Short mmCIF file of C-alpha atoms in Angstrom, two decimals:
data_model
loop_
_atom_site.label_atom_id
_atom_site.label_comp_id
_atom_site.label_asym_id
_atom_site.label_seq_id
_atom_site.Cartn_x
_atom_site.Cartn_y
_atom_site.Cartn_z
CA MET A 1 31.75 14.70 -12.81
CA SER A 2 29.08 13.88 -13.78
CA GLY A 3 29.18 10.76 -14.03
CA LYS A 4 30.05 10.59 -9.74
CA ALA A 5 27.16 12.44 -9.30
CA SER A 6 25.18 9.50 -11.83
CA SER A 7 27.18 6.59 -9.84
CA THR A 8 25.21 8.55 -6.21
CA SER A 9 22.58 9.18 -7.82
CA ASN A 10 22.03 5.69 -8.86
CA PHE A 11 23.85 4.14 -5.22
CA LYS A 12 20.38 6.37 -3.55
CA LEU A 13 17.85 5.01 -6.19
CA VAL A 14 19.43 1.27 -5.44
CA GLY A 15 19.23 2.53 -1.15
CA LEU A 16 15.32 3.60 -1.70
CA VAL A 17 14.26 0.17 -3.48
CA VAL A 18 16.38 -1.76 -0.73
CA ALA A 19 14.74 0.18 2.14
CA TRP A 20 11.00 -0.24 0.57
CA TYR A 21 10.65 -3.76 0.16
CA ALA A 22 13.08 -4.41 3.27
CA GLY A 23 10.31 -2.09 4.74
CA ASN A 24 7.08 -3.87 3.11
CA THR A 25 8.72 -7.51 4.08
CA LEU A 26 8.76 -7.01 7.56
CA TYR A 27 5.84 -4.78 7.81
CA ASN A 28 3.59 -7.39 6.10
CA VAL A 29 4.95 -9.65 9.07
CA TYR A 30 4.91 -8.10 12.23
CA ASN A 31 1.17 -6.60 10.51
CA LYS A 32 0.28 -10.66 10.75
CA LYS A 33 1.63 -10.94 13.25
CA ALA A 34 -0.21 -8.25 15.34
CA THR A 35 -4.03 -8.82 13.53
CA ASN A 36 -3.36 -13.03 15.04
CA MET A 37 -2.44 -11.63 18.28
CA ILE A 38 -5.52 -9.17 18.42
CA HIS A 39 -8.51 -9.68 16.73
CA ALA A 40 -9.15 -5.67 16.71
CA HIS A 41 -7.88 -5.21 13.74
CA TRP A 42 -9.26 -1.67 12.58
CA PHE A 43 -7.59 -0.80 15.61
CA VAL A 44 -4.31 -2.28 14.69
CA ALA A 45 -5.25 -0.23 11.50
CA ALA A 46 -5.38 2.86 13.63
CA ALA A 47 -2.01 2.60 15.44
CA GLN A 48 0.61 1.73 13.15
CA LEU A 49 -0.81 4.72 11.22
CA LEU A 50 -0.64 6.26 14.84
CA VAL A 51 2.83 5.55 15.06
CA GLY A 52 3.81 7.19 11.68
CA MET A 53 1.92 10.27 12.99
CA ILE A 54 3.42 10.42 15.93
CA TRP A 55 7.18 10.18 13.66
CA SER A 56 5.84 13.26 11.92
CA ILE A 57 5.54 15.46 14.03
CA VAL A 58 8.79 15.05 16.12
CA THR A 59 9.96 16.13 12.50
CA TRP A 60 8.58 18.25 12.76
CA THR A 61 8.69 20.42 15.94
CA THR A 62 12.40 19.27 16.45
CA GLY A 63 13.81 20.71 13.12
CA MET A 64 14.49 17.82 11.09
CA ARG A 65 12.32 18.48 8.63
CA LYS A 66 10.54 21.27 8.27
CA ALA A 67 6.87 21.38 8.75
CA PRO A 68 4.45 21.16 5.57
CA ASN A 69 2.81 25.15 5.48
CA LEU A 70 -0.99 24.66 4.23
CA THR A 71 -4.07 26.64 4.24
CA ALA A 72 -7.46 25.17 4.50
CA SER A 73 -8.14 24.75 1.56
CA ASP A 74 -4.75 23.00 0.85
CA ILE A 75 -5.46 21.06 3.61
CA ALA A 76 -9.47 20.62 2.24
CA ALA A 77 -8.27 19.33 -0.65
CA CYS A 78 -6.03 16.43 0.79
CA ILE A 79 -8.87 15.34 2.39
CA PRO A 80 -10.48 13.09 0.06
CA ILE A 81 -6.83 11.33 -0.44
CA GLY A 82 -6.65 10.75 2.56
CA LEU A 83 -10.04 9.82 3.22
CA PHE A 84 -9.35 6.14 0.57
CA ALA A 85 -5.76 5.98 2.03
CA CYS A 86 -7.77 4.85 5.36
CA ILE A 87 -9.65 2.38 3.17
CA ALA A 88 -6.98 1.40 1.28
CA HIS A 89 -4.46 1.03 4.27
CA ALA A 90 -7.11 -1.49 5.78
CA GLY A 91 -8.44 -3.67 3.51
CA SER A 92 -5.06 -4.45 3.39
CA VAL A 93 -4.82 -5.25 7.27
CA LEU A 94 -8.23 -6.63 7.68
CA ALA A 95 -7.70 -8.73 4.40
CA MET A 96 -4.83 -9.83 5.65
CA GLY A 97 -5.98 -10.37 9.39
CA VAL A 98 -8.65 -12.90 8.06
CA GLY A 99 -6.49 -14.43 5.18
CA ALA A 100 -2.77 -15.59 4.13
CA VAL A 101 -0.76 -13.15 3.34
CA SER A 102 0.22 -14.44 0.90
CA PHE A 103 -3.68 -14.77 -0.95
CA ALA A 104 -3.55 -11.28 0.43
CA GLN A 105 -1.02 -10.14 -2.54
CA ILE A 106 -2.16 -12.12 -5.18
CA VAL A 107 -5.51 -10.36 -4.46
CA LYS A 108 -3.77 -7.33 -4.56
CA ALA A 109 -2.01 -7.05 -7.83
CA CYS A 110 -5.77 -6.94 -9.62
CA GLU A 111 -4.39 -3.52 -8.44
CA PRO A 112 -4.60 -2.72 -12.39
CA VAL A 113 -8.25 -4.28 -12.86
CA PHE A 114 -9.24 -0.74 -10.45
CA ALA A 115 -6.93 1.32 -12.20
CA ALA A 116 -8.05 1.07 -15.26
CA ILE A 117 -11.66 0.88 -14.75
CA VAL A 118 -11.67 4.39 -12.33
CA GLY A 119 -9.41 5.75 -15.21
CA LEU A 120 -12.22 5.53 -17.99
CA LEU A 121 -15.44 6.67 -15.88
CA LEU A 122 -13.69 9.54 -13.37
CA PRO A 123 -12.95 12.66 -15.21
CA PRO A 124 -10.43 13.10 -17.21
CA MET A 125 -10.09 9.90 -18.67
CA ASP A 126 -7.43 7.76 -18.73
CA VAL A 127 -7.22 5.87 -22.01
CA LYS A 128 -4.80 3.33 -21.93
CA PRO A 129 -3.30 1.18 -25.48
CA MET A 130 -5.42 -1.33 -26.26
CA LEU A 131 -2.17 -3.86 -25.25
CA ALA A 132 -2.46 -2.94 -21.81
CA TYR A 133 -5.83 -4.21 -21.10
CA ALA A 134 -5.29 -6.94 -22.80
CA MET A 135 -2.69 -7.49 -19.75
CA LEU A 136 -5.78 -7.38 -17.90
CA ILE A 137 -6.55 -11.01 -18.44
CA PRO A 138 -4.04 -12.37 -17.52
CA ILE A 139 -3.98 -10.49 -14.18
CA VAL A 140 -7.63 -11.75 -13.20
CA GLY A 141 -7.29 -15.23 -14.58
CA GLY A 142 -4.08 -16.01 -12.44
CA VAL A 143 -6.50 -14.82 -9.60
CA GLY A 144 -8.77 -16.97 -10.41
CA LEU A 145 -6.39 -20.17 -10.99
CA ALA A 146 -4.60 -18.77 -7.35
CA CYS A 147 -8.20 -19.51 -5.93
CA ILE A 148 -7.93 -23.00 -6.87
CA LYS A 149 -7.71 -25.62 -4.81
CA GLU A 150 -6.72 -30.04 -5.88
CA GLY A 151 -9.12 -31.70 -5.42
CA LYS A 152 -11.76 -28.94 -4.02
CA GLY A 153 -12.22 -26.67 -6.67
CA VAL A 154 -13.06 -23.33 -5.73
CA ASP A 155 -11.30 -22.28 -2.39
CA ILE A 156 -12.05 -18.56 -2.04
CA ASN A 157 -11.72 -16.62 1.52
CA MET A 158 -14.45 -14.41 0.98
CA GLU A 159 -13.90 -11.90 3.93
CA ALA A 160 -10.00 -11.74 3.04
CA PHE A 161 -10.83 -11.56 -0.34
CA MET A 162 -13.32 -8.36 -0.05
CA TRP A 163 -11.19 -6.49 2.41
CA ALA A 164 -8.78 -7.05 -0.45
CA SER A 165 -10.75 -5.69 -3.44
CA LEU A 166 -11.97 -3.39 -1.20
CA ALA A 167 -8.10 -2.20 -0.44
CA ASN A 168 -7.92 -1.69 -4.47
CA VAL A 169 -10.20 -0.42 -5.26
CA ALA A 170 -9.60 2.76 -2.95
CA ALA A 171 -5.93 2.70 -3.88
CA ALA A 172 -7.15 2.95 -7.39
CA LEU A 173 -9.14 6.57 -6.79
CA LYS A 174 -6.78 7.48 -4.01
CA GLY A 175 -4.36 7.56 -7.58
CA LYS A 176 -6.83 9.29 -9.85
CA MET A 177 -7.98 12.04 -7.96
CA GLY A 178 -4.79 12.75 -5.38
CA GLY A 179 -2.02 12.77 -8.78
CA SER A 180 -3.13 16.54 -9.59
CA VAL A 181 -3.00 17.52 -5.99
CA THR A 182 0.36 16.35 -5.15
CA HIS A 183 1.40 18.02 -8.21
CA ASN A 184 0.19 21.28 -7.40
CA LEU A 185 1.29 20.61 -3.81
CA LYS A 186 4.82 20.19 -4.35
CA GLY A 187 5.14 22.17 -6.96
CA ASP A 188 4.78 25.31 -4.66
CA LYS A 189 8.05 25.10 -3.05
CA SER A 190 6.68 27.65 -0.02
CA LYS A 191 4.01 25.29 0.96
CA ASN A 192 7.41 23.01 2.13
CA MET A 193 5.86 19.86 0.49
CA ASP A 194 8.26 17.00 -0.57
CA SER A 195 7.48 13.28 -1.06
CA ALA A 196 8.22 12.76 2.88
CA ASN A 197 5.95 15.06 3.61
CA VAL A 198 2.85 14.74 1.84
CA TYR A 199 2.37 11.47 2.54
CA ALA A 200 2.72 12.61 6.20
CA VAL A 201 0.69 14.46 5.51
CA MET A 202 -1.85 12.19 4.05
CA ASN A 203 -1.04 10.13 6.69
CA ILE A 204 -2.73 12.32 9.64
CA ILE A 205 -5.57 12.34 7.51
CA SER A 206 -6.26 8.87 7.47
CA PHE A 207 -5.00 8.21 10.46
CA LEU A 208 -8.32 10.64 11.98
CA PHE A 209 -10.56 8.76 9.33
CA THR A 210 -9.58 4.93 11.10
CA VAL A 211 -10.76 6.04 14.60
CA PRO A 212 -14.15 6.48 13.29
CA MET A 213 -13.97 3.55 12.11
CA VAL A 214 -12.22 1.65 16.40
CA VAL A 215 -15.41 3.33 17.83
CA VAL A 216 -18.39 1.76 15.66
CA ALA A 217 -16.91 -1.50 14.94
CA GLU A 218 -14.40 -2.45 17.46
CA MET A 219 -14.93 0.44 19.80
CA SER A 220 -17.66 -2.23 22.46
CA THR A 221 -15.04 -5.32 22.55
CA LEU A 222 -11.86 -3.92 22.29
CA GLY A 223 -11.57 -4.05 26.15
CA ASP A 224 -12.03 -7.95 26.01
CA GLU A 225 -9.39 -8.35 22.53
CA TRP A 226 -6.64 -6.64 24.15
CA GLU A 227 -7.13 -8.79 27.94
CA LYS A 228 -7.22 -12.21 25.75
CA ALA A 229 -4.01 -10.60 23.26
CA VAL A 230 -1.80 -10.26 26.60
CA SER A 231 -3.48 -12.99 28.84
CA ALA A 232 -2.04 -15.58 25.60
CA ASN A 233 0.72 -13.64 24.70
CA GLY A 234 2.06 -11.16 26.97
CA ALA A 235 1.70 -7.03 26.63
CA GLN A 236 5.06 -6.33 24.56
CA ALA A 237 4.35 -8.86 22.01
CA VAL A 238 1.62 -7.23 20.97
CA ILE A 239 2.70 -3.45 22.10
CA MET A 240 5.92 -4.10 19.92
CA ASN A 241 4.29 -6.23 17.41
CA ILE A 242 2.07 -3.92 16.59
CA ALA A 243 4.92 -1.15 17.19
CA LEU A 244 6.84 -2.11 14.68
CA SER A 245 4.27 -3.21 11.96
CA GLY A 246 3.14 0.57 12.24
CA PHE A 247 6.52 1.91 11.83
CA PHE A 248 7.43 -0.52 9.05
CA PHE A 249 5.16 0.83 7.36
CA TYR A 250 5.84 4.14 7.83
CA ILE A 251 9.35 3.98 7.25
CA TYR A 252 8.00 1.82 3.98
CA ASN A 253 5.80 4.18 2.55
CA GLU A 254 7.84 7.39 2.65
CA PHE A 255 10.42 5.08 0.85
CA ALA A 256 7.94 4.22 -1.60
CA PHE A 257 7.45 7.56 -2.48
CA ALA A 258 10.88 8.67 -2.35
CA PHE A 259 12.23 6.13 -4.60
CA THR A 260 8.29 7.41 -7.01
CA SER A 261 9.28 10.85 -7.19
CA SER A 262 12.40 10.17 -8.30
CA VAL A 263 12.05 7.70 -10.91
CA GLY A 264 8.31 7.60 -11.66
CA ALA A 265 5.52 6.60 -11.21
CA VAL A 266 5.42 3.33 -14.48
CA THR A 267 9.50 2.38 -12.82
CA SER A 268 7.68 1.98 -9.05
CA SER A 269 5.33 0.18 -10.40
CA VAL A 270 6.73 -1.97 -12.31
CA LEU A 271 8.67 -2.84 -9.03
CA ASN A 272 6.49 -3.03 -6.82
CA THR A 273 4.85 -5.54 -8.93
CA ALA A 274 8.21 -7.67 -7.83
CA LYS A 275 8.04 -7.23 -4.18
CA ARG A 276 4.84 -8.76 -3.97
CA VAL A 277 6.67 -11.71 -5.15
CA ILE A 278 9.28 -11.69 -1.88
CA ILE A 279 6.03 -11.16 0.34
CA ILE A 280 4.70 -13.89 -1.23
CA VAL A 281 7.60 -16.02 -0.54
CA VAL A 282 8.77 -15.05 2.38
CA SER A 283 4.66 -14.36 4.04
CA SER A 284 4.61 -18.09 3.28
CA ILE A 285 7.91 -18.84 4.80
CA VAL A 286 7.44 -17.00 7.97
CA PHE A 287 3.63 -17.94 8.21
CA VAL A 288 3.77 -21.55 6.37
CA GLU A 289 0.88 -20.55 4.61
CA PRO A 290 0.77 -23.81 1.73
CA MET A 291 1.39 -22.54 -1.40
CA GLU A 292 0.38 -25.18 -4.38
CA ARG A 293 0.88 -25.61 -8.00
CA ASN A 294 -1.86 -23.44 -8.61
CA THR A 295 -1.24 -21.49 -6.00
CA VAL A 296 2.27 -20.57 -7.18
CA ILE A 297 0.81 -20.63 -11.29
CA GLY A 298 -1.54 -18.19 -10.58
CA SER A 299 0.20 -15.79 -9.01
CA ALA A 300 2.95 -16.00 -11.35
CA VAL A 301 0.87 -15.62 -14.04
CA ALA A 302 -1.10 -12.49 -12.65
CA ILE A 303 1.66 -10.93 -10.96
CA GLY A 304 3.50 -11.31 -15.18
CA GLY A 305 0.41 -9.70 -16.09
CA THR A 306 0.83 -6.86 -14.22
CA PHE A 307 4.44 -6.53 -14.44
CA ALA A 308 3.45 -5.55 -19.02
CA TYR A 309 0.58 -4.09 -17.95
CA SER A 310 2.87 -1.45 -16.00
CA LEU A 311 5.34 -1.36 -19.24
CA ALA A 312 2.27 -2.03 -22.05
CA ALA A 313 0.21 0.76 -19.65
CA SER A 314 3.26 2.83 -20.07
CA LYS A 315 3.26 3.79 -23.94
CA LYS A 316 2.73 6.45 -26.25
CA PRO A 317 0.48 6.56 -29.01
CA ALA A 318 2.68 7.61 -31.74
CA PRO A 319 2.38 11.16 -33.49
CA LYS A 320 0.07 11.12 -36.20
CA LYS A 321 1.56 11.96 -39.92
CA LYS A 322 0.03 15.28 -41.22
CA ALA A 323 -0.70 14.53 -43.80
CA ALA A 324 1.96 16.46 -47.24
#
């Protein structure tokens, strides 16, 4: 009986990983198509979050899922996490909007570097084993090598690099500040905050933070940009790519949250690293993004370093022997 339950559990985990990888890959494809069509990338980021928010509200109002039962203090505790989620998402959208998807993914492989720094700077201090910090060297070195083009020297799309780096900083801060909050919310069954609802609430808060940025950064030109996009591609294509990117963004994050809650952050981090390889390969094929020798070697070194960091960071120091 236990063997059958274990088999069912493993089958479920495999299904979650497949859905996570497929959703993430399709999100990157449709996101790039959408940002290629309309040069209003904060608007695209907000629209993607809106799709997920609508889905969450539908599941709650129809009874497909229990609605969260949060107090004002619970929501206040979630606001900083939602803000960093907003910046992490928008930074990724803008990085892939102004540059190649493969380049943005290579830079985002540096996320452990930012997480390690944030872990040391913000209390409670999170000190990793020395081997984990050593693995940051190939991550940074690999990204640097990927930016060296044959015959051109260092060739970096600085705007894409800055947006992807900002996304890394925000993701590190979200992870650092959000761990205890989400743990407490999940621990209280009366709040109905399973992994799906935790993500749904963060998605809504993230959307509310993204809207003001659309107003400030793009509202004055949004009408013109929309007309240009519709004129060049047709309204149906623009709306479809934005809607599908939003759908797959929400779906892949929900599956990723469910997988992480089942196996833990370390296994999830390792598989998240492997996921980048698939996205880089698929985006290079779909969008005919050139992959020079240095780009291939550099991205392999950086992703390999991220993989090693995830494993090394999970190692707990051996307990000290008691004196006889």
